[in-house]
Short mmCIF file of C-alpha atoms and ligand atoms in Angstrom, two decimals:
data_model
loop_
_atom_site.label_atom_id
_atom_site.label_comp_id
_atom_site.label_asym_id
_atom_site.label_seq_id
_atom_site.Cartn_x
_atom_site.Cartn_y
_atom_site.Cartn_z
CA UNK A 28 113.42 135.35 97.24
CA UNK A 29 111.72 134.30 100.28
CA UNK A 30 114.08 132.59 102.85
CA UNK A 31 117.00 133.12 100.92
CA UNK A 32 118.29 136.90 101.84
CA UNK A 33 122.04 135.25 100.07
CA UNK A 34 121.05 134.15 96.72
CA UNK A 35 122.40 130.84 97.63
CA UNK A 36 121.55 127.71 96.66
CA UNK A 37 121.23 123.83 97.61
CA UNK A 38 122.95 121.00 95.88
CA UNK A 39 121.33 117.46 96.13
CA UNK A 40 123.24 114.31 95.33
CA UNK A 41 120.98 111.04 94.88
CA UNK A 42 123.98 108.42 94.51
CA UNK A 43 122.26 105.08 93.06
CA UNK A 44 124.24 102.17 92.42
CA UNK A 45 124.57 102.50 88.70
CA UNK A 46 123.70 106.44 88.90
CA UNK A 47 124.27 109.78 90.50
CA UNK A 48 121.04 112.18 90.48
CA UNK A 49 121.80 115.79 91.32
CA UNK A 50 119.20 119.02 91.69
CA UNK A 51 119.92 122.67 92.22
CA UNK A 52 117.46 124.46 94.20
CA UNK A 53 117.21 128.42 95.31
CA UNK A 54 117.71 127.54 99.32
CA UNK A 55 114.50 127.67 101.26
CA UNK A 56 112.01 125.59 102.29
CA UNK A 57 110.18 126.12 98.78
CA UNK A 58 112.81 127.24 96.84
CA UNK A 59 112.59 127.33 93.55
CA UNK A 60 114.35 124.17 91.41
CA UNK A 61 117.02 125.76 89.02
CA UNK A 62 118.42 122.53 87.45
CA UNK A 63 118.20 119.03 87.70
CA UNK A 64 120.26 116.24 86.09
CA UNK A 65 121.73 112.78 86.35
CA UNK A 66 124.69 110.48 84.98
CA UNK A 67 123.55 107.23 84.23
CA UNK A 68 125.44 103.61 83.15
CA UNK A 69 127.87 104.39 85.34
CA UNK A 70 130.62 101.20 84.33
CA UNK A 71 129.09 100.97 81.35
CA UNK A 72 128.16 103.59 78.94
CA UNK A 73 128.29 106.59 81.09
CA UNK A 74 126.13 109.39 80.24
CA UNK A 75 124.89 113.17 81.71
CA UNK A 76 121.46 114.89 81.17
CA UNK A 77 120.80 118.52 82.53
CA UNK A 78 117.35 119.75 82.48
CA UNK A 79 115.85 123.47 83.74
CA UNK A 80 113.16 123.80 85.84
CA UNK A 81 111.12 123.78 82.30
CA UNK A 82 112.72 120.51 81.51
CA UNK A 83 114.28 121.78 78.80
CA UNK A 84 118.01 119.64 78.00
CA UNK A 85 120.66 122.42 79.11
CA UNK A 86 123.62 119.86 78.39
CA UNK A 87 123.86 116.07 77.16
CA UNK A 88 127.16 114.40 77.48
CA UNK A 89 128.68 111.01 77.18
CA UNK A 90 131.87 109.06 78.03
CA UNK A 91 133.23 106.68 75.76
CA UNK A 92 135.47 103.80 77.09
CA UNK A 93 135.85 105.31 80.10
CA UNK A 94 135.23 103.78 83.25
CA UNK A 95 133.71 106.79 85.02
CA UNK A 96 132.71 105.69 88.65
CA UNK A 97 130.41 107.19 91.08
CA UNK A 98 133.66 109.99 92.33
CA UNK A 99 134.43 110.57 89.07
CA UNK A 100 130.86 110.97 87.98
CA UNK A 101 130.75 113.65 91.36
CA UNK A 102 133.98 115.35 90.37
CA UNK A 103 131.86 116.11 86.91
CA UNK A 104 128.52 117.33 88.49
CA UNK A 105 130.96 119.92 90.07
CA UNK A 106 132.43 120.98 87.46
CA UNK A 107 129.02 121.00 85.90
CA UNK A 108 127.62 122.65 88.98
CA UNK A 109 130.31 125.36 88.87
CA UNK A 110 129.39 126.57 85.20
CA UNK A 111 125.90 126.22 85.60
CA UNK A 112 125.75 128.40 88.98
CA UNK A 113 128.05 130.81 87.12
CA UNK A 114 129.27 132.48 90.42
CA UNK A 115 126.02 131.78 92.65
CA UNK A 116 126.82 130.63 96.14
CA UNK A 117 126.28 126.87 97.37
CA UNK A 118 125.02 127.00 101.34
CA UNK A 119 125.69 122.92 101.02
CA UNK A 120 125.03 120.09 99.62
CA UNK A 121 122.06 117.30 100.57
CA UNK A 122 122.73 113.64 100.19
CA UNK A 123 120.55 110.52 100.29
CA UNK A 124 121.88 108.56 102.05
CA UNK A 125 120.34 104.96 102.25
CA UNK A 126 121.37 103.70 106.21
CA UNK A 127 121.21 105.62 109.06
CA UNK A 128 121.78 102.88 111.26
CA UNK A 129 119.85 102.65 114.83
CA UNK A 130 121.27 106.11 115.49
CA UNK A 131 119.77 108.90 113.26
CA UNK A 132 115.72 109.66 113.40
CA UNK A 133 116.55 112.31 111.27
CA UNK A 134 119.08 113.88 109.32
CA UNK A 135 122.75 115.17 110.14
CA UNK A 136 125.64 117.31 109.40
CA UNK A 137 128.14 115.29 108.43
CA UNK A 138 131.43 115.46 109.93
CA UNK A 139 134.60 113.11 109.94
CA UNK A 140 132.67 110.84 113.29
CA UNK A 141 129.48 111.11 111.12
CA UNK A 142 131.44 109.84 107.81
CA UNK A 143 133.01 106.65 110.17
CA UNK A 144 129.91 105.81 111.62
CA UNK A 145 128.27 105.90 108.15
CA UNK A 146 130.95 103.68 107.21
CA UNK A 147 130.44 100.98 109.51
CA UNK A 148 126.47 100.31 107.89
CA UNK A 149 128.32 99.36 104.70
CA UNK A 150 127.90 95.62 105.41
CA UNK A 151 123.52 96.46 106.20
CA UNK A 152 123.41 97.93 103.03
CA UNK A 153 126.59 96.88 100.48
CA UNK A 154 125.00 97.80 96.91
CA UNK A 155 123.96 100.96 97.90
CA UNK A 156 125.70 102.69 100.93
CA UNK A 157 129.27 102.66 99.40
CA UNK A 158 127.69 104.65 96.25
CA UNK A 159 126.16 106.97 99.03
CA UNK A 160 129.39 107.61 100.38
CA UNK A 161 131.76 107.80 97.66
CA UNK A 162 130.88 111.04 96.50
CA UNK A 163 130.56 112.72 100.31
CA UNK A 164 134.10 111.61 100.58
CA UNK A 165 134.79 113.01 97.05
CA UNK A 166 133.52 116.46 98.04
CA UNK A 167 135.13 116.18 101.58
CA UNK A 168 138.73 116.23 99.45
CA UNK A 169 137.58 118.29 96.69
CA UNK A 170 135.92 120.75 98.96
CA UNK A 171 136.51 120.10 102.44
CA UNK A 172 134.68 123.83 103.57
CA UNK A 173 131.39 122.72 101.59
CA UNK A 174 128.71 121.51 104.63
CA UNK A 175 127.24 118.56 104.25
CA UNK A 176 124.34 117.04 105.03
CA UNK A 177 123.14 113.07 105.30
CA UNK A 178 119.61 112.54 104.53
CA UNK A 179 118.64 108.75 105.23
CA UNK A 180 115.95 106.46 103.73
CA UNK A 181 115.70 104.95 107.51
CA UNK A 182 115.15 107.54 109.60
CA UNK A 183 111.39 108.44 109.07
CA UNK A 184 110.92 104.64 110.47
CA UNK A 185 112.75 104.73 113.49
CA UNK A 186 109.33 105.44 115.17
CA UNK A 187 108.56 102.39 114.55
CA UNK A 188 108.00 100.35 117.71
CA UNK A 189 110.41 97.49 118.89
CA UNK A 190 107.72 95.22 117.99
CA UNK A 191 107.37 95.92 114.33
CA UNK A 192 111.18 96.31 113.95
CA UNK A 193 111.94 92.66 115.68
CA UNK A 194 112.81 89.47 113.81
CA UNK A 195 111.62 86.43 115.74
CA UNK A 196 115.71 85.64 115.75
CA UNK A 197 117.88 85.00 118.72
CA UNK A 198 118.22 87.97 120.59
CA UNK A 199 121.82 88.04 119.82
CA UNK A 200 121.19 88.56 116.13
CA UNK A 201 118.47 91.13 116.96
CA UNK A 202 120.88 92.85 119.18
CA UNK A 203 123.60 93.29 116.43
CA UNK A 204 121.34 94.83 114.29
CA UNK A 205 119.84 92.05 112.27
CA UNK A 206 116.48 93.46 112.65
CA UNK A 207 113.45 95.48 110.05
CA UNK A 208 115.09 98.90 109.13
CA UNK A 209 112.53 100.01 106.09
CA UNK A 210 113.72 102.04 103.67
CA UNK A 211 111.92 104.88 101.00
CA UNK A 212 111.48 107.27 104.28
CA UNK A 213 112.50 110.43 102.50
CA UNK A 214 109.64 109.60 99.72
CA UNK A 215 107.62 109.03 102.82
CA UNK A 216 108.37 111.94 104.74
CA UNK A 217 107.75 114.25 101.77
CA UNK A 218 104.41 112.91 101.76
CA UNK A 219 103.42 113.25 104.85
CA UNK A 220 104.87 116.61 104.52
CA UNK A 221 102.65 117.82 101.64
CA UNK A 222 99.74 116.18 103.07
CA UNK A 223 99.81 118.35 106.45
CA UNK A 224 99.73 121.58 104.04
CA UNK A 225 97.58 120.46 101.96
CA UNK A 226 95.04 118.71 103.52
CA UNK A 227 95.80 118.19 107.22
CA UNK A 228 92.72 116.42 108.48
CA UNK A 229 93.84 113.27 106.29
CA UNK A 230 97.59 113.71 107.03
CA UNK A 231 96.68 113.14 110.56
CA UNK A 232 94.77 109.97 109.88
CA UNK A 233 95.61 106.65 109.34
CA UNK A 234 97.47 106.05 105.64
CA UNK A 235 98.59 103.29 103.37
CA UNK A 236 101.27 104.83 101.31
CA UNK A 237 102.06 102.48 98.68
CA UNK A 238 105.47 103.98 96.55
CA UNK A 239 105.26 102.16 93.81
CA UNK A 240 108.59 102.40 91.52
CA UNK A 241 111.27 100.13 90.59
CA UNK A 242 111.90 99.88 93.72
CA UNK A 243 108.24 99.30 95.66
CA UNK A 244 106.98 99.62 99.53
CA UNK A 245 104.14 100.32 101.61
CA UNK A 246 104.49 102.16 104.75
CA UNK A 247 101.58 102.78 107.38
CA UNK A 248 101.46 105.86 109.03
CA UNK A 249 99.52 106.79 111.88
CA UNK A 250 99.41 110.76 112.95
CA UNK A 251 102.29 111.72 110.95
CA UNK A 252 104.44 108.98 112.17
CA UNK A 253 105.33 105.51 110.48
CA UNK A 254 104.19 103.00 112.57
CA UNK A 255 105.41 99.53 110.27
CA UNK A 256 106.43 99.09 106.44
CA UNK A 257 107.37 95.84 104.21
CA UNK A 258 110.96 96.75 103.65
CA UNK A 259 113.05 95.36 106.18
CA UNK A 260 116.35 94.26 106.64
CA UNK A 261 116.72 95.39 103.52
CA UNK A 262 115.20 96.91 100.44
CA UNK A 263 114.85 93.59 99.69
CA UNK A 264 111.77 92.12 101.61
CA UNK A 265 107.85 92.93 101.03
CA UNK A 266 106.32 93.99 97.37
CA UNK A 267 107.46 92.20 94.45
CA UNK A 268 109.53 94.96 92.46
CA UNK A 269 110.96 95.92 89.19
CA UNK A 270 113.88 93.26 89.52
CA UNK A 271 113.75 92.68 93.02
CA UNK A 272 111.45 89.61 94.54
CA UNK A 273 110.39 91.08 97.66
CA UNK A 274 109.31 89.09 100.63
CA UNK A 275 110.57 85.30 99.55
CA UNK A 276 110.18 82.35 102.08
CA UNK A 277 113.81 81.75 103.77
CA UNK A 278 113.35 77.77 103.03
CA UNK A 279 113.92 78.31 99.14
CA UNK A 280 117.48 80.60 100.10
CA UNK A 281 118.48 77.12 101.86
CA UNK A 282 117.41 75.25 98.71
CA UNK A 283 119.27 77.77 95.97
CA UNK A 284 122.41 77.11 98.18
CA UNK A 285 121.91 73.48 99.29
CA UNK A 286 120.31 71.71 96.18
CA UNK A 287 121.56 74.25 93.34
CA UNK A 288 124.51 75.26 94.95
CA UNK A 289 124.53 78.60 94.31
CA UNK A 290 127.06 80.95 95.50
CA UNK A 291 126.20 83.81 97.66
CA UNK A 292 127.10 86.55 94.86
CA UNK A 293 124.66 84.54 92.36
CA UNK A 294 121.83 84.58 94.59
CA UNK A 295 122.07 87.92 95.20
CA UNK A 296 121.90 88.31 91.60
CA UNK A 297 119.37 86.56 91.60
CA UNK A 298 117.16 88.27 94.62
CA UNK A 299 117.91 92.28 93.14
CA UNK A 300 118.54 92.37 89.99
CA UNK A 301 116.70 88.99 88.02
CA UNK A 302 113.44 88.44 89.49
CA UNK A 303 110.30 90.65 90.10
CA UNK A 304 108.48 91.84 87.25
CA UNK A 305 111.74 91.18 84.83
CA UNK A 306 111.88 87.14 86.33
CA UNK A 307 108.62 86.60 85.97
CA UNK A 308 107.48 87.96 82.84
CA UNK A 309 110.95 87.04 80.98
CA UNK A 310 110.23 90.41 79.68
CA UNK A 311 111.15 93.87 81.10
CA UNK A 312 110.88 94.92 84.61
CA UNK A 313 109.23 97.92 83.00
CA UNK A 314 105.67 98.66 83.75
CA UNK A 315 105.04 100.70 80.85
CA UNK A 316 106.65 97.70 78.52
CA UNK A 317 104.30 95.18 80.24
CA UNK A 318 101.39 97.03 80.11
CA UNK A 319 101.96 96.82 76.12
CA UNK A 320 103.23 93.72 75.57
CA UNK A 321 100.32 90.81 74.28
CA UNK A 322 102.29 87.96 76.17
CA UNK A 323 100.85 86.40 79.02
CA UNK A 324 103.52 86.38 80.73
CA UNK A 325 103.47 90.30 80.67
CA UNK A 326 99.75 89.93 82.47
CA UNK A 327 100.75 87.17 84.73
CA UNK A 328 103.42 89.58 86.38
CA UNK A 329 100.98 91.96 86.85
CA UNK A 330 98.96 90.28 88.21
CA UNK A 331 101.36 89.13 91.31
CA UNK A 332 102.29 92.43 91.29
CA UNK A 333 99.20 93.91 92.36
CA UNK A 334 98.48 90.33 94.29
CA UNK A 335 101.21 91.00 96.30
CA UNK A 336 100.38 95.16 96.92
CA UNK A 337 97.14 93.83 97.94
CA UNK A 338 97.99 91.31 100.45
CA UNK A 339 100.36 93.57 102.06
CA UNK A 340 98.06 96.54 102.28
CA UNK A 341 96.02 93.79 104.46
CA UNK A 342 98.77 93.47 106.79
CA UNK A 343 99.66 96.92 106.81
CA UNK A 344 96.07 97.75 107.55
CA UNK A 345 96.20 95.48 110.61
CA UNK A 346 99.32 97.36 112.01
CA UNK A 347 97.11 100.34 112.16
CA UNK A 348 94.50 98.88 112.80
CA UNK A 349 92.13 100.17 110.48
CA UNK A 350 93.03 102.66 107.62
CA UNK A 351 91.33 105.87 106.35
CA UNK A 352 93.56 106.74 103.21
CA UNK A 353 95.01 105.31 100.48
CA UNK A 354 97.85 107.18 99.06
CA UNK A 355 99.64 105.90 95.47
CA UNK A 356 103.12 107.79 94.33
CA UNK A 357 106.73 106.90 92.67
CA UNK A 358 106.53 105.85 88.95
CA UNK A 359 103.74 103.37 88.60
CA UNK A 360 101.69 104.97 91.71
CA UNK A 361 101.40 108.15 89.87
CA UNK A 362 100.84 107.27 86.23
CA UNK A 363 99.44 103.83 85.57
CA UNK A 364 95.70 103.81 86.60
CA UNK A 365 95.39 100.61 85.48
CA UNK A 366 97.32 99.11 88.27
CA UNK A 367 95.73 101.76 90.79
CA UNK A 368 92.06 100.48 89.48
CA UNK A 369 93.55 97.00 90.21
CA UNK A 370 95.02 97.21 93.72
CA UNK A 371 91.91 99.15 94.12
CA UNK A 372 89.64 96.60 93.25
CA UNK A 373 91.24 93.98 95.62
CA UNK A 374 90.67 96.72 98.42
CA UNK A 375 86.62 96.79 98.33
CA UNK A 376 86.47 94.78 100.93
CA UNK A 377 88.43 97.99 103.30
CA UNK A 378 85.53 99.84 101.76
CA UNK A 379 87.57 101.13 98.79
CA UNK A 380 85.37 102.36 95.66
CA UNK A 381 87.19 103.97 93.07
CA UNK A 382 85.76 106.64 90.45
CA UNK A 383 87.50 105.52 87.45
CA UNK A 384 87.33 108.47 85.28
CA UNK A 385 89.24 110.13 88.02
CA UNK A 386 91.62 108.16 88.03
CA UNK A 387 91.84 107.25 84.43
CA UNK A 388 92.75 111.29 84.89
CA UNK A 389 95.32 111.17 87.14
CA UNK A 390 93.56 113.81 89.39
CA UNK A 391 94.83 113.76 93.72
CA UNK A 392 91.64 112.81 94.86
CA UNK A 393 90.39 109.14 92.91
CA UNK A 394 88.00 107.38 95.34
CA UNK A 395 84.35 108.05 94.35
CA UNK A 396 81.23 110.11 96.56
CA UNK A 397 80.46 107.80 99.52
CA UNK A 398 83.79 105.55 99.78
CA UNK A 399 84.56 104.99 103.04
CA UNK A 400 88.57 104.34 102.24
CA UNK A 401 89.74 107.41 100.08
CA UNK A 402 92.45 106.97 97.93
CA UNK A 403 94.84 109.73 96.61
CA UNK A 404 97.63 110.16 93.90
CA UNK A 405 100.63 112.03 95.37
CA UNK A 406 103.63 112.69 93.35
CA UNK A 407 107.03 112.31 96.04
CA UNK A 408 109.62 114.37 95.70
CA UNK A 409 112.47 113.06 97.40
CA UNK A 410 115.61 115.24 96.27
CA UNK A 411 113.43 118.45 97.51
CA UNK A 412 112.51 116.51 100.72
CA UNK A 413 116.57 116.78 101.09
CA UNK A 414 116.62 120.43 99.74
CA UNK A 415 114.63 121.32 102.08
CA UNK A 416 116.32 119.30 105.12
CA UNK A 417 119.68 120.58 104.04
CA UNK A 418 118.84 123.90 104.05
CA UNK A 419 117.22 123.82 107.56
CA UNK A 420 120.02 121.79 109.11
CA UNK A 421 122.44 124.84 107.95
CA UNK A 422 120.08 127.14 108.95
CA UNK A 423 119.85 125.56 112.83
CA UNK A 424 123.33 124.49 112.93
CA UNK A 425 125.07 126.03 116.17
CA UNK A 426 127.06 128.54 115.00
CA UNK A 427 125.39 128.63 111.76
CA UNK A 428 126.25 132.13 109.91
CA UNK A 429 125.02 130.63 106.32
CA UNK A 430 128.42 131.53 104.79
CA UNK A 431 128.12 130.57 101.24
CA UNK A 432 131.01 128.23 99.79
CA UNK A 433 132.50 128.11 97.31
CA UNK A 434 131.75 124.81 95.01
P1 AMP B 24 110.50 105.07 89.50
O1 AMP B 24 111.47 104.06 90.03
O2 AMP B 24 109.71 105.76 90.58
O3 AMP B 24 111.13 106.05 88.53
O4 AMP B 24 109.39 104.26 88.65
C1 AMP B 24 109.75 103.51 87.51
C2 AMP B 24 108.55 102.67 87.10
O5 AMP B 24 107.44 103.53 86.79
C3 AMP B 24 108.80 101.84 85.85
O6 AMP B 24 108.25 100.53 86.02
C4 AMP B 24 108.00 102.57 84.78
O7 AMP B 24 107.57 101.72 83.77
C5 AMP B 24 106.84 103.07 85.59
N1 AMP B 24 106.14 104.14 84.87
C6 AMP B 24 106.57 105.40 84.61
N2 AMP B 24 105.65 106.04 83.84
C7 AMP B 24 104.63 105.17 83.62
C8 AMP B 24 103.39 105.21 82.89
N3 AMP B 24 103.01 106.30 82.25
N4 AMP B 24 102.60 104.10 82.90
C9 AMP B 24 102.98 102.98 83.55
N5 AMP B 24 104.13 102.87 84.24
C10 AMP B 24 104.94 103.94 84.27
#
């Protein structure tokens, strides 16, 4: 077991706000996965699916008529955890965490000064960091000698310059932290990662990463480092997403609440959970359900889709300016070609030619002989990327003997 002299193993919690992801992993930078699950519906029809590293099911359950929130749901992916380990020892346990604030560049054992700070970026980030949090605190009680560790969807952007970070707001606002955060860094990071083993000559070039999900954002990156992306504020702005709208003039906010009189809590309905590919085509924010549907309102949400992936890779290209590589991941990045060959298309003019049949395959390398862009399919891995940060945080920590815990 290289790296791992203990046996022991890392627990990853990916607390979403209607789910709670979890992953065992042998510790070490590569270690092996041993299980990975999630509960899903929390609030409504809560439900748990264990795979092996084979993906085969190891457990199914479901709660009926129980409200089973996100410390509940943590309280059973112990228990879970416990059984399934049968007596292996947990060196800690990695969460994603989605603000790290102005403070952390990286992540950070979390402590009780940690947890407050955390705390106080609930209002940046209100659907998502209380789920973060609930089930640190959870563990904290449950298990108060288990380490912990914060991994943040911020911090591989805080080397992003002053300039790409401002809002052209008064500097008051700016200085309170109104001002571009961008988010998907661990999906990032893991890329960027892979890239420098794999093939380091493009890692240290200048990328486009376009993770395209449910949730969807580019990020440039320059030498390793991101240098601008198109989620700001919040994972709001930028590509039009799965229900999200992305980047939205300001003007039509005033109108929703001036003309229509909208409350606050309605538009933000609205803005996450109603628009993007579900508003537009009426249909499913589902890629794989548009991409089969004969409506034309299934093509016509495409098609801004990919407009709007397009544009931005424009803008992101001028941040760096000029890009070498072209890099797709996250649900729809690695497995629909057809929207690859379409984004694709509306990047000739960045001297992007694709060779369709390897893409139509799937295959890491799909620009043709000769392009001068190269494009690549990557497949992220974001609950390793905080495996692997987890375990070398422990393994740094002053004072650090590695003690297993007990979970
Ligand atoms: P993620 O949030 O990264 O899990 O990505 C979810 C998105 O990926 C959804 O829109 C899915 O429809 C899409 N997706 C997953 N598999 C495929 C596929 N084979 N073809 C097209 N879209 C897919």
């Amino acid at each position: 077991m290289e790296g791992n002299p203990t046996g022991g193993c890392i627990a990853v919690l990916n607390a979403g706000s209607s789910s709670v992801k979890f992953a065992l992993y042998e510790a070490g930078d590569n270690g092996a996965l041993l299980f990975r699950g999630q509960v899903e519906q929390l609030g409504l029809a809560p439900r748990m699916k264990v795979v092996d590293a084979r993906g085969e099911t190891v457990t199914r359950r479901k709660w009926t008529n129980e409200q089973l929130d996100h410390r509940r749901a943590t309280e059973e992916i112990l228990k879970l955890g416990r059984e399934l380990l049968a007596g292996r020892p947990v060196l800690g346990i990695g969460h994603r965490v989605v603000h790290g604030g102005m403070r952390f560049d990286a992540p950070a054992r979390i402590d009780g000064e940690v947890l407050k700070y955390l705390g106080t970026l609930v209002p940046l980030a209100p659907l998502h960091q209380p789920h973060n949090l609930a089930p640190i605190e959870a563990i904290a009680e449950a298990a108060p000698q288990m380490p912990q560790v914060a991994c943040f969807d911020t911090a591989f952007h805080r080397s992003q310059t002053a300039l790409a970070g401002n809002f052209a707001l008064p500097r008051e606002l700016t200085d309170a932290g109104v001002r571009r955060y961008g988010f998907h860094g661990l999906s990032y990071d893991y890329i960027v990662a892979h890239l420098a083993e794999t093939m380091p000559v493009l890692a240290r070039s200048r990328l486009i990463i376009a993770h395209l999900g449910n949730g969807a954002s580019l990020c440039a990156v320059d030498e390793g480092k991101s240098v601008a992306s198109t989620m700001g504020f919040t994972a709001l702005d930028g590509l039009m997403m799965g229900t999200r709208t992305g980047a939205l003039d300001p003007g039509v906010l005033l109108y929703l609440m001036m003309e229509r009189r909208m409350s606050a809590k309605n538009i933000e309905d609205l803005l996450y959970r109603k628009s993007g590919l579900l508003g537009v085509s009426g249909i499913s924010s589902d890629m794989r359900t548009l991409r089969q549907s004969p409506e034309p309102e299934a093509a016509e949400a495409i098609a801004l889709f990919v407009y709007r992936i397009v544009r931005e890779i424009g803008s992101m290209a001028a941040a760096l300016g000029g890009v070498d590589g072209l890099v797709f991941t996250a649900g729809i990045g690695e497995n629909d070609p057809a929207t690859r060959s379409e984004v694709a298309a509306g990047c000739r003019w960045l001297g992007l030619t694709l060779d369709e049949e390897r893409n139509r395959r799937g295959e890491t390398r799909i620009h043709a002989e000769g392009s001068r862009l190269t494009a690549w399919v990557v497949p992220t891995d974001e609950e390793r990327m905080i495996a692997r940060y987890t375990g070398r945080i422990l393994a740094t920590a002053p004072g650090s003997t590695l003690r297993p815990a007990v979970l």
